[in-house]
Amino acid sequence: MKRHLPLLISVLLCTISLLSVMLLIYSIQEENNYKNPENLTSVQFIGTYQASPSDLPRDLTSETYINGAEVPSLILTGHFDHEIQDNEQLLFRLNNVRFKIYINGREYFSYGEKGTYPSFVKSPGNIWIGVMFPHITLQDEIKIELSSIYHNNLSISYNNFYHQIYKGDSGALFQFLLKNNFTKIFLGFFVVLFGMMLLGALMLLKILKTPISPAPFYLAFFTIVSGIWVLIDFNLISLIIPYGLFTNILDVICLSLAPLLLVLYMLNFVTGNARYFLFAVAYSLLGFLLFFILTQGCGILDGYELLTPLCILLGISSIVAFFCLLHEIRHNSNKTTKFILQSCCLCFLGAGDVVNYFLQIIPFNIWFITGFLLFMITQFIFVVRYLNKSINNAYLTRQLESELAQSRIAIALSQIQPHFLYNSLTAIKQLCAIDPIRAEKAVGDFASFLRGNLDSLSSSAPIPFEKELNHIKNYLSLEQLRFGRRLRIVYDIHANGFLIPSLTVQPLVENSVRYGVTKKINGGTVTISTKETENAFIVTISDDGIGFDPYKKQDDGRTHIGIENVRKRLYSQGGSHLSITSIPKEGTTAVITIYKGATEK
């Protein structure tokens, strides 16, 4: 399955891309042909406007443009060009402004007054509202008072109000706006879908234990966050989510988080001193995001008030990151890295939105959408190639691991001493003639000993001490066939309810037999004892053999390697350890300390 996954992902993404292009062409054609639905009527306000009651009224026409960033308040006086029936709804677009409407001198409705929304925000948001009116004739005088909540409000905030008044149903308005903005909404959904698919594929590879670098995850999250930001179209979103303060906050979070994720993505490919500058950019963006969350949550500053410093920060960050990319592209010889970094440069078309925020010439995020779509096309190629390479590498790794496991088995089997096998089988052969019952038991001990060695290869997990002790008894039973009364065994077991790495005690017992007691003419005794202390279990293997000088280098390299392997296995289990003391001509003592916090049952 894993080997076919890149092909499946490629086919799926290509299918989605093809359908997306077809739907995009269709949506553009529909936008050009679509007209207002029958149950939605555009209403014009006819009359005058003035910035304050003391100003002279001026005629309000279809060509009138009032800069909302320069005029803190606005008064409209006049009438609607359509008669409003009783209980008929008018829909108004409020772009972070407070709103009051008077009918024939009497206040009828207000929106956005302090205390009507949570205290940690200063504006109810950038939303559509619907107001049910009584019967209004063309002769009724209408006065509308608007006041901008933010000093840095969009210049088109007032124009959005008096040029977008509709009579009818909010569902019809949603349908109308969706048709008019379908291209942008569709692109937003496509980007989010692409990001979710990429994230899902990466999670699947993680579940399959395929090694993956962090870069594709940053790309997936960047794609999802950017798609959400594109979807937050204030012309439409409040008709779906009627909580303007939530969409305002989400808009600022996405606008702050997307460039941070892009920088983190680029850091996976940038080397040298350029990384320090990109880290500075990343920490700056992260600091702003945390500052926004803190000040917004405490009601100190509003997200919209921070848009100007955020745009300045994004502008500076874009310049720094762009030159870091140019430096890396110039000095990096890796073609794949160059391709990725060159495609990242496309995202810096979004810097045009920073300029447009202050000039407000075209829709705010048009530059970002253009650069982002070009970026996604190039990243599509990279992602498919990366996933294909990762899965193939994982497949090769599994093959190598399998071959390595087979090698480990061969090595482990080769470490079972040939002379021990020969001596054991010879002793069993002799017993078959003189004592068949003992021979039968010896065969069982021999089979159990071999199985114990092979079982240790199948798992690295610790085993119960009782199992290790049985393995030792099988080994010693076979050795006693050879050495008879020269090999005496004493078991002094006071604790056995603990776990121990497999094949840690048996090699020490084998050393005591081979290099200790059996080197003496009269043999000796091997004692195996256990005890429990407050913090650990102690396993002691002692013998009264010939001993050795611990300060003198031993000639038998295999014994040294075996002891070092025991030390490593013990240390891997919570820092447990082995200590060995020996006195020439008196004997050797090996002490294993198993800490309770590491392998206790």
XYZ file of C-alpha atoms in Angstrom:
601
model
C 0.000 0.000 0.000
C 2.772 2.401 0.940
C 4.495 2.033 -2.430
C 1.287 2.940 -4.298
C 0.396 5.858 -1.994
C 2.254 8.564 -4.009
C 0.449 7.465 -7.193
C -2.933 7.571 -5.437
C -2.209 11.011 -3.996
C -1.026 12.299 -7.383
C -4.137 11.013 -9.175
C -6.423 12.459 -6.492
C -4.736 15.857 -6.501
C -4.699 16.006 -10.311
C -8.412 15.118 -10.401
C -9.237 17.816 -7.875
C -7.093 20.317 -9.790
C -8.847 19.513 -13.089
C -12.295 19.814 -11.531
C -11.208 23.025 -9.863
C -10.167 24.594 -13.163
C -13.488 23.591 -14.757
C -15.492 24.992 -11.840
C -13.370 28.134 -11.847
C -14.100 28.799 -15.527
C -17.790 28.118 -14.926
C -17.907 30.405 -11.897
C -16.267 33.292 -13.775
C -18.845 32.976 -16.544
C -21.670 32.854 -13.996
C -20.368 35.928 -12.191
C -20.485 37.913 -15.414
C -24.031 36.769 -16.242
C -25.605 36.826 -12.786
C -28.165 39.473 -11.821
C -30.031 40.264 -8.639
C -32.578 37.585 -7.653
C -36.232 38.608 -7.845
C -36.712 38.672 -4.054
C -33.746 40.986 -3.494
C -33.934 44.672 -4.423
C -31.168 47.235 -4.290
C -32.283 50.349 -2.386
C -30.703 53.760 -2.902
C -30.600 56.514 -0.311
C -31.470 59.882 -1.819
C -30.625 63.036 0.086
C -27.702 64.888 1.626
C -24.737 64.150 3.865
C -22.729 66.133 6.383
C -19.852 65.289 8.746
C -21.500 67.056 11.717
C -24.720 68.972 12.427
C -22.852 72.279 11.997
C -21.595 71.438 8.493
C -23.445 72.429 5.372
C -25.357 69.509 3.820
C -24.070 68.235 0.484
C -25.911 66.222 -2.117
C -25.389 62.461 -1.926
C -25.073 60.931 -5.396
C -23.895 57.648 -6.863
C -20.511 59.308 -7.490
C -20.080 60.523 -3.909
C -17.005 59.160 -2.137
C -16.481 59.823 1.567
C -13.176 58.766 3.100
C -14.057 56.780 6.209
C -10.484 57.006 7.509
C -10.641 60.819 7.604
C -14.264 61.477 8.595
C -15.051 60.172 12.107
C -18.836 60.527 11.740
C -21.443 61.016 9.043
C -25.078 62.145 8.942
C -27.327 61.165 6.031
C -30.677 62.919 5.606
C -33.267 62.090 2.947
C -35.395 59.105 1.931
C -35.209 55.706 0.264
C -35.953 55.388 -3.440
C -38.282 52.428 -2.744
C -41.324 52.246 -0.545
C -40.835 49.866 2.381
C -43.828 47.719 3.277
C -44.820 46.910 6.843
C -42.491 44.279 8.432
C -40.238 44.333 5.413
C -36.526 43.846 6.008
C -33.690 46.124 4.957
C -30.142 44.764 4.908
C -27.237 47.087 5.767
C -23.482 46.552 5.518
C -21.719 47.863 8.635
C -17.949 48.009 8.354
C -16.932 48.611 11.994
C -19.271 51.573 12.336
C -22.005 52.501 14.798
C -25.407 53.007 13.256
C -28.585 54.894 14.193
C -31.654 55.441 12.051
C -34.467 57.963 12.608
C -37.874 57.926 10.928
C -39.564 61.347 10.826
C -37.384 62.579 13.701
C -37.890 59.570 15.997
C -35.085 57.094 16.676
C -36.159 53.704 15.411
C -33.056 51.486 15.572
C -29.425 51.585 16.675
C -26.545 49.149 16.413
C -23.004 49.012 17.757
C -23.506 50.988 20.958
C -21.150 50.161 23.813
C -22.484 47.501 26.142
C -24.282 45.598 23.389
C -21.267 43.343 22.727
C -18.462 41.827 24.875
C -16.217 44.318 26.637
C -12.949 42.813 25.370
C -13.709 44.091 21.842
C -14.449 47.614 20.683
C -16.530 46.791 17.625
C -19.331 44.331 16.859
C -17.449 43.600 13.644
C -17.628 43.912 9.888
C -21.065 42.454 9.231
C -24.444 42.549 7.538
C -27.467 43.303 9.700
C -31.154 42.966 8.888
C -33.711 45.431 10.282
C -37.502 44.985 10.087
C -39.240 48.305 9.390
C -42.807 49.598 9.567
C -44.381 50.981 6.446
C -42.141 53.747 5.030
C -43.310 55.926 2.157
C -41.191 57.944 -0.220
C -42.227 61.090 1.678
C -41.030 59.868 5.107
C -37.835 61.593 6.220
C -35.002 59.229 7.094
C -31.932 60.307 9.031
C -28.995 57.942 9.474
C -26.070 58.610 11.817
C -22.843 56.695 11.259
C -19.686 56.905 13.379
C -16.435 55.098 12.732
C -15.232 52.990 15.673
C -11.561 52.955 14.669
C -9.413 55.896 13.682
C -7.742 53.679 11.049
C -10.988 52.373 9.575
C -11.124 51.567 5.872
C -11.723 54.569 3.645
C -14.602 52.716 1.939
C -16.450 51.947 5.189
C -19.138 54.635 4.616
C -19.382 53.884 0.914
C -19.977 50.201 1.699
C -22.960 51.314 3.746
C -24.886 53.681 1.487
C -24.050 51.839 -1.745
C -25.063 48.412 -0.388
C -28.585 48.667 1.009
C -30.915 45.857 0.009
C -34.568 45.067 0.546
C -35.479 41.413 0.885
C -34.342 38.165 2.415
C -30.847 37.525 3.834
C -30.819 34.135 2.085
C -31.310 35.830 -1.270
C -28.528 38.270 -0.386
C -26.242 35.362 0.472
C -27.023 33.709 -2.864
C -26.372 36.961 -4.705
C -23.059 37.665 -2.952
C -21.943 34.054 -3.294
C -22.475 34.219 -7.045
C -20.600 37.507 -7.266
C -17.687 36.283 -5.134
C -17.736 32.630 -6.091
C -14.246 32.613 -7.618
C -12.598 33.825 -4.439
C -14.701 31.583 -2.174
C -14.038 28.579 -4.364
C -10.294 29.229 -4.340
C -10.374 29.521 -0.550
C -12.165 26.187 -0.185
C -9.812 24.555 -2.682
C -6.750 25.784 -0.771
C -8.143 24.541 2.564
C -9.034 21.194 0.966
C -5.551 20.863 -0.496
C -4.005 21.624 2.905
C -6.261 19.110 4.664
C -5.418 16.440 2.089
C -1.710 17.093 2.499
C -2.002 16.980 6.287
C -4.016 13.755 6.084
C -1.414 12.138 3.816
C 1.372 13.176 6.185
C -0.500 11.811 9.207
C -1.052 8.524 7.351
C 2.664 8.285 6.637
C 3.379 8.999 10.310
C 1.022 6.193 11.325
C 2.901 3.937 8.904
C 6.107 5.064 10.684
C 7.572 6.726 7.611
C 10.283 9.296 8.510
C 9.090 12.791 7.500
C 10.757 16.147 8.068
C 8.758 18.998 9.693
C 8.735 21.022 6.449
C 5.637 19.422 4.823
C 3.693 19.841 8.076
C 4.473 23.575 8.132
C 3.411 23.753 4.480
C 0.125 21.970 5.246
C -0.722 24.264 8.170
C 0.322 27.342 6.166
C -1.996 26.246 3.370
C -4.944 25.655 5.715
C -4.513 28.956 7.581
C -4.089 30.900 4.326
C -7.187 29.278 2.856
C -9.218 30.209 5.943
C -7.992 33.804 5.659
C -9.082 33.924 2.009
C -12.488 32.515 3.009
C -13.022 35.280 5.568
C -14.685 37.518 2.996
C -16.542 40.123 5.020
C -18.956 40.617 2.121
C -20.261 37.137 2.834
C -18.974 35.581 6.051
C -21.358 37.344 8.455
C -24.317 35.841 6.589
C -22.921 32.418 7.570
C -21.346 33.217 10.951
C -23.342 36.046 12.563
C -20.606 36.833 15.093
C -18.611 39.707 13.680
C -16.259 39.956 16.638
C -15.242 36.296 16.153
C -14.472 36.735 12.443
C -12.564 39.959 13.172
C -10.324 38.152 15.674
C -9.931 35.097 13.421
C -8.954 37.366 10.530
C -6.098 38.962 12.496
C -4.919 35.585 13.861
C -4.764 34.077 10.362
C -3.057 37.169 8.983
C -0.389 36.866 11.716
C -0.046 33.083 11.717
C 0.228 32.434 7.962
C 3.521 34.336 7.438
C 4.946 32.761 10.608
C 4.253 29.263 9.245
C 5.745 30.235 5.880
C 8.962 31.404 7.563
C 9.141 28.171 9.590
C 8.727 26.264 6.334
C 11.569 28.205 4.698
C 13.853 27.616 7.696
C 13.970 23.932 6.755
C 15.834 24.832 3.557
C 17.883 27.910 4.467
C 21.428 27.522 5.810
C 24.191 29.784 7.092
C 23.744 33.289 8.477
C 20.445 33.782 6.660
C 18.842 31.463 9.233
C 19.523 33.967 12.015
C 17.592 36.677 10.169
C 14.710 34.310 9.458
C 14.653 33.265 13.116
C 14.436 36.954 14.038
C 11.481 37.344 11.667
C 9.788 34.237 13.102
C 10.220 35.410 16.698
C 8.905 38.873 15.769
C 5.768 37.416 14.194
C 5.277 35.025 17.105
C 5.735 37.890 19.561
C 3.125 39.971 17.753
C 0.669 37.063 17.733
C 1.082 36.503 21.476
C 0.834 40.257 22.105
C -2.404 40.412 20.114
C -3.946 37.462 21.968
C -2.971 38.973 25.332
C -4.152 42.528 24.642
C -7.327 41.403 22.874
C -8.198 38.972 25.647
C -7.684 41.659 28.291
C -9.611 44.257 26.285
C -6.607 46.611 26.115
C -6.243 46.806 22.332
C -8.477 45.598 19.547
C -7.212 43.474 16.690
C -8.329 46.027 14.133
C -6.319 48.733 15.895
C -3.237 46.542 15.467
C -3.687 46.126 11.713
C -1.468 49.102 10.909
C 1.514 47.934 13.034
C 0.926 44.388 11.778
C 1.104 45.511 8.159
C 4.295 47.443 8.903
C 5.776 44.341 10.569
C 4.718 42.185 7.613
C 6.296 44.658 5.203
C 9.629 44.638 7.046
C 9.497 40.865 7.487
C 8.792 40.386 3.780
C 11.819 42.462 2.811
C 14.141 40.639 5.234
C 12.852 37.187 4.281
C 12.996 37.997 0.563
C 16.664 38.983 0.704
C 17.429 35.907 2.826
C 15.900 33.771 0.089
C 17.867 35.554 -2.630
C 21.081 34.999 -0.662
C 20.319 31.308 -0.177
C 19.303 30.796 -3.822
C 22.575 32.359 -4.912
C 24.821 30.277 -2.624
C 22.955 26.949 -2.363
C 23.898 24.382 -4.996
C 21.026 21.968 -4.266
C 18.559 22.158 -7.169
C 15.561 20.995 -5.126
C 16.237 23.590 -2.432
C 16.598 26.308 -5.059
C 13.301 25.297 -6.642
C 11.480 25.428 -3.291
C 12.993 28.761 -2.259
C 12.282 30.322 -5.652
C 8.644 29.263 -5.338
C 8.522 30.800 -1.847
C 9.404 34.136 -3.427
C 5.995 34.055 -5.141
C 4.318 34.449 -1.758
C 6.015 37.807 -1.358
C 3.628 39.173 -3.942
C 1.485 39.423 -0.820
C 3.668 42.374 0.165
C 1.620 44.248 -2.428
C -1.333 43.902 -0.052
C 0.676 45.719 2.614
C 1.030 48.671 0.241
C -2.578 48.326 -0.851
C -3.706 48.440 2.811
C -2.560 52.045 2.948
C -3.526 53.031 -0.631
C -6.698 50.877 -0.953
C -6.632 50.836 -4.729
C -7.800 47.259 -5.324
C -9.378 44.530 -3.134
C -7.190 43.975 -0.087
C -5.892 40.432 -0.573
C -5.754 40.172 -4.374
C -1.930 40.268 -4.442
C -1.650 37.555 -1.827
C -4.159 35.308 -3.612
C -2.276 35.662 -6.913
C 1.122 34.868 -5.418
C -0.274 32.143 -3.205
C -1.917 30.269 -6.075
C 1.313 30.334 -8.082
C 3.141 29.132 -4.973
C 0.695 26.251 -4.475
C 1.127 25.071 -8.071
C 4.890 24.794 -7.618
C 4.546 23.185 -4.182
C 2.155 20.605 -5.622
C 5.031 19.319 -7.747
C 7.407 19.302 -4.771
C 4.975 17.552 -2.414
C 4.269 14.675 -4.796
C 7.984 14.179 -5.425
C 8.766 14.422 -1.704
C 6.090 11.900 -0.694
C 7.229 9.511 -3.395
C 10.842 9.786 -2.242
C 9.922 9.406 1.455
C 7.844 6.286 0.846
C 10.513 4.699 -1.349
C 13.155 5.468 1.275
C 10.925 3.982 3.979
C 10.452 0.850 1.868
C 14.213 0.494 1.414
C 14.700 1.078 5.143
C 12.281 -1.738 5.962
C 14.223 -4.042 3.640
C 17.518 -3.102 5.278
C 16.018 -3.607 8.742
C 14.818 -7.060 7.725
C 18.260 -7.948 6.408
C 19.833 -6.568 9.587
C 17.511 -8.687 11.731
C 18.568 -11.786 9.811
C 22.195 -10.814 10.345
C 21.599 -10.367 14.084
C 20.138 -13.877 14.280
C 23.130 -15.311 12.466
C 25.537 -13.448 14.743
C 23.658 -14.490 17.896
C 23.634 -18.116 16.829
C 27.336 -17.967 16.072
C 27.995 -16.724 19.610
C 26.701 -19.990 21.094
C 30.097 -21.593 21.669
C 30.668 -24.541 19.287
C 32.636 -26.403 21.948
C 29.684 -26.045 24.360
C 27.328 -27.557 21.788
C 29.784 -30.350 21.030
C 30.413 -31.148 24.702
C 26.689 -31.072 25.543
C 25.743 -33.365 22.681
C 28.619 -35.743 23.493
C 27.518 -35.953 27.136
C 23.923 -36.619 26.091
C 25.104 -39.349 23.709
C 26.989 -41.087 26.516
C 23.966 -40.843 28.833
C 21.762 -42.503 26.243
C 23.696 -45.734 26.794
C 24.035 -45.697 30.576
C 21.135 -43.577 31.878
C 18.317 -42.986 29.330
C 16.144 -41.131 31.865
C 18.855 -38.531 32.545
C 19.553 -38.372 28.814
C 15.907 -37.540 28.133
C 16.005 -34.745 30.715
C 19.282 -33.448 29.263
C 17.754 -33.253 25.782
C 14.879 -31.207 27.223
C 17.327 -28.875 28.990
C 19.353 -28.491 25.798
C 16.241 -27.632 23.726
C 15.052 -25.135 26.354
C 18.488 -23.497 26.406
C 18.505 -23.002 22.627
C 14.931 -21.687 22.682
C 15.863 -19.177 25.399
C 18.674 -17.807 23.225
C 16.413 -17.516 20.184
C 13.546 -15.936 22.152
C 15.867 -13.126 23.217
C 16.160 -12.099 19.553
C 12.425 -11.622 19.015
C 11.966 -8.886 21.622
C 14.090 -6.280 23.377
C 11.561 -5.934 26.206
C 12.594 -7.024 29.722
C 11.481 -10.469 30.904
C 10.504 -11.843 34.347
C 13.513 -12.862 36.430
C 11.979 -16.336 36.812
C 12.339 -16.846 33.048
C 15.991 -15.794 33.110
C 16.570 -18.083 36.095
C 15.063 -21.065 34.239
C 17.380 -20.337 31.316
C 20.343 -20.342 33.726
C 19.246 -23.648 35.249
C 19.020 -25.232 31.786
C 22.540 -24.047 31.011
C 24.005 -25.212 34.342
C 22.282 -28.593 34.051
C 24.116 -29.153 30.759
C 27.444 -27.994 32.199
C 27.042 -30.369 35.146
C 26.792 -33.257 32.682
C 30.350 -32.462 31.707
C 31.944 -31.375 34.981
C 29.917 -33.469 37.405
C 30.778 -32.855 41.065
C 33.452 -30.296 40.142
C 30.621 -27.820 39.472
C 28.433 -27.090 42.471
C 25.480 -24.674 42.333
C 23.816 -22.793 45.182
C 20.574 -20.842 44.708
C 19.784 -18.245 47.374
C 16.663 -16.580 45.935
C 14.846 -14.113 48.217
C 13.222 -11.935 45.534
C 11.940 -12.753 42.065
C 9.021 -10.408 41.354
C 10.862 -8.085 38.998
C 11.809 -7.710 35.339
C 15.284 -7.905 33.857
C 16.751 -7.581 30.336
C 17.064 -11.010 28.746
C 20.466 -12.750 28.701
C 22.033 -10.502 31.330
C 22.582 -13.024 34.150
C 23.358 -16.124 32.058
C 26.563 -14.699 30.463
C 27.879 -13.842 33.950
C 27.113 -17.360 35.202
C 28.839 -18.768 32.122
C 31.947 -16.692 32.874
C 31.992 -18.008 36.449
C 31.839 -21.584 35.153
C 34.298 -21.321 32.256
C 36.875 -18.941 33.704
C 36.338 -19.480 37.424
C 35.523 -22.776 39.127
C 36.321 -25.180 36.271
C 39.874 -23.841 36.083
C 40.514 -25.315 39.543
C 41.435 -28.997 39.872
C 38.758 -29.624 42.487
C 36.246 -27.264 40.907
C 34.163 -24.914 42.997
C 30.802 -23.410 43.769
C 28.749 -20.844 41.839
C 26.213 -19.018 44.001
C 23.253 -17.139 42.539
C 21.369 -14.964 45.016
C 18.774 -12.206 44.937
C 17.455 -9.753 47.474
C 15.218 -6.706 47.600
C 16.179 -3.310 49.024
C 14.106 -0.180 49.413
C 14.942 1.144 45.951
C 16.218 -1.835 43.956
C 16.528 -5.560 43.392
C 20.029 -7.010 43.721
C 21.206 -10.070 41.763
C 24.593 -11.484 42.828
C 26.639 -14.127 40.980
C 29.678 -15.249 42.967
C 32.173 -18.069 42.664
C 35.202 -19.364 44.569
C 37.206 -19.950 41.412
C 40.655 -18.718 40.424
C 39.614 -15.061 40.166
C 41.549 -12.473 38.179
C 43.365 -9.192 38.526
C 40.872 -6.457 37.530
C 43.752 -4.079 36.721
C 45.326 -6.498 34.273
C 44.102 -6.618 30.674
C 42.383 -9.919 29.891
C 43.361 -11.926 26.825
C 39.837 -13.187 26.041
C 38.198 -10.423 24.005
C 34.872 -12.287 23.742
C 34.427 -12.245 27.527
C 35.063 -8.507 27.628
C 32.572 -7.847 24.805
C 29.937 -10.021 26.492
C 30.225 -8.107 29.764
C 30.027 -4.747 27.960
C 26.853 -5.889 26.178
C 25.356 -6.810 29.552
C 26.249 -3.351 30.911
C 24.588 -1.626 27.935
C 21.390 -3.669 28.201
C 21.163 -2.929 31.915
C 21.819 0.791 31.471
C 19.100 1.017 28.828
C 16.611 -0.170 31.477
C 16.401 2.923 33.648
C 20.108 3.219 34.452
C 20.490 -0.210 36.096
C 24.119 -1.271 36.326
C 26.647 -4.075 36.796
C 29.679 -4.086 39.089
C 32.362 -6.808 39.183
C 34.977 -7.414 41.865
C 37.587 -10.185 41.816
C 40.529 -11.350 43.898
C 43.089 -13.701 42.325
C 42.916 -17.274 43.745
C 39.823 -16.382 45.819
C 37.002 -15.805 43.359
C 34.808 -13.285 41.544
C 31.577 -11.518 42.447
C 29.246 -9.799 39.939
C 26.427 -7.616 41.290
C 23.486 -6.476 39.144
C 21.369 -3.594 40.484
C 17.858 -3.299 39.008
C 16.143 -0.087 40.117
C 12.466 -0.480 40.977
C 11.334 2.478 38.934
C 12.744 0.967 35.754
C 11.662 -2.673 35.372
C 9.640 -3.650 38.409
C 6.548 -5.739 37.595
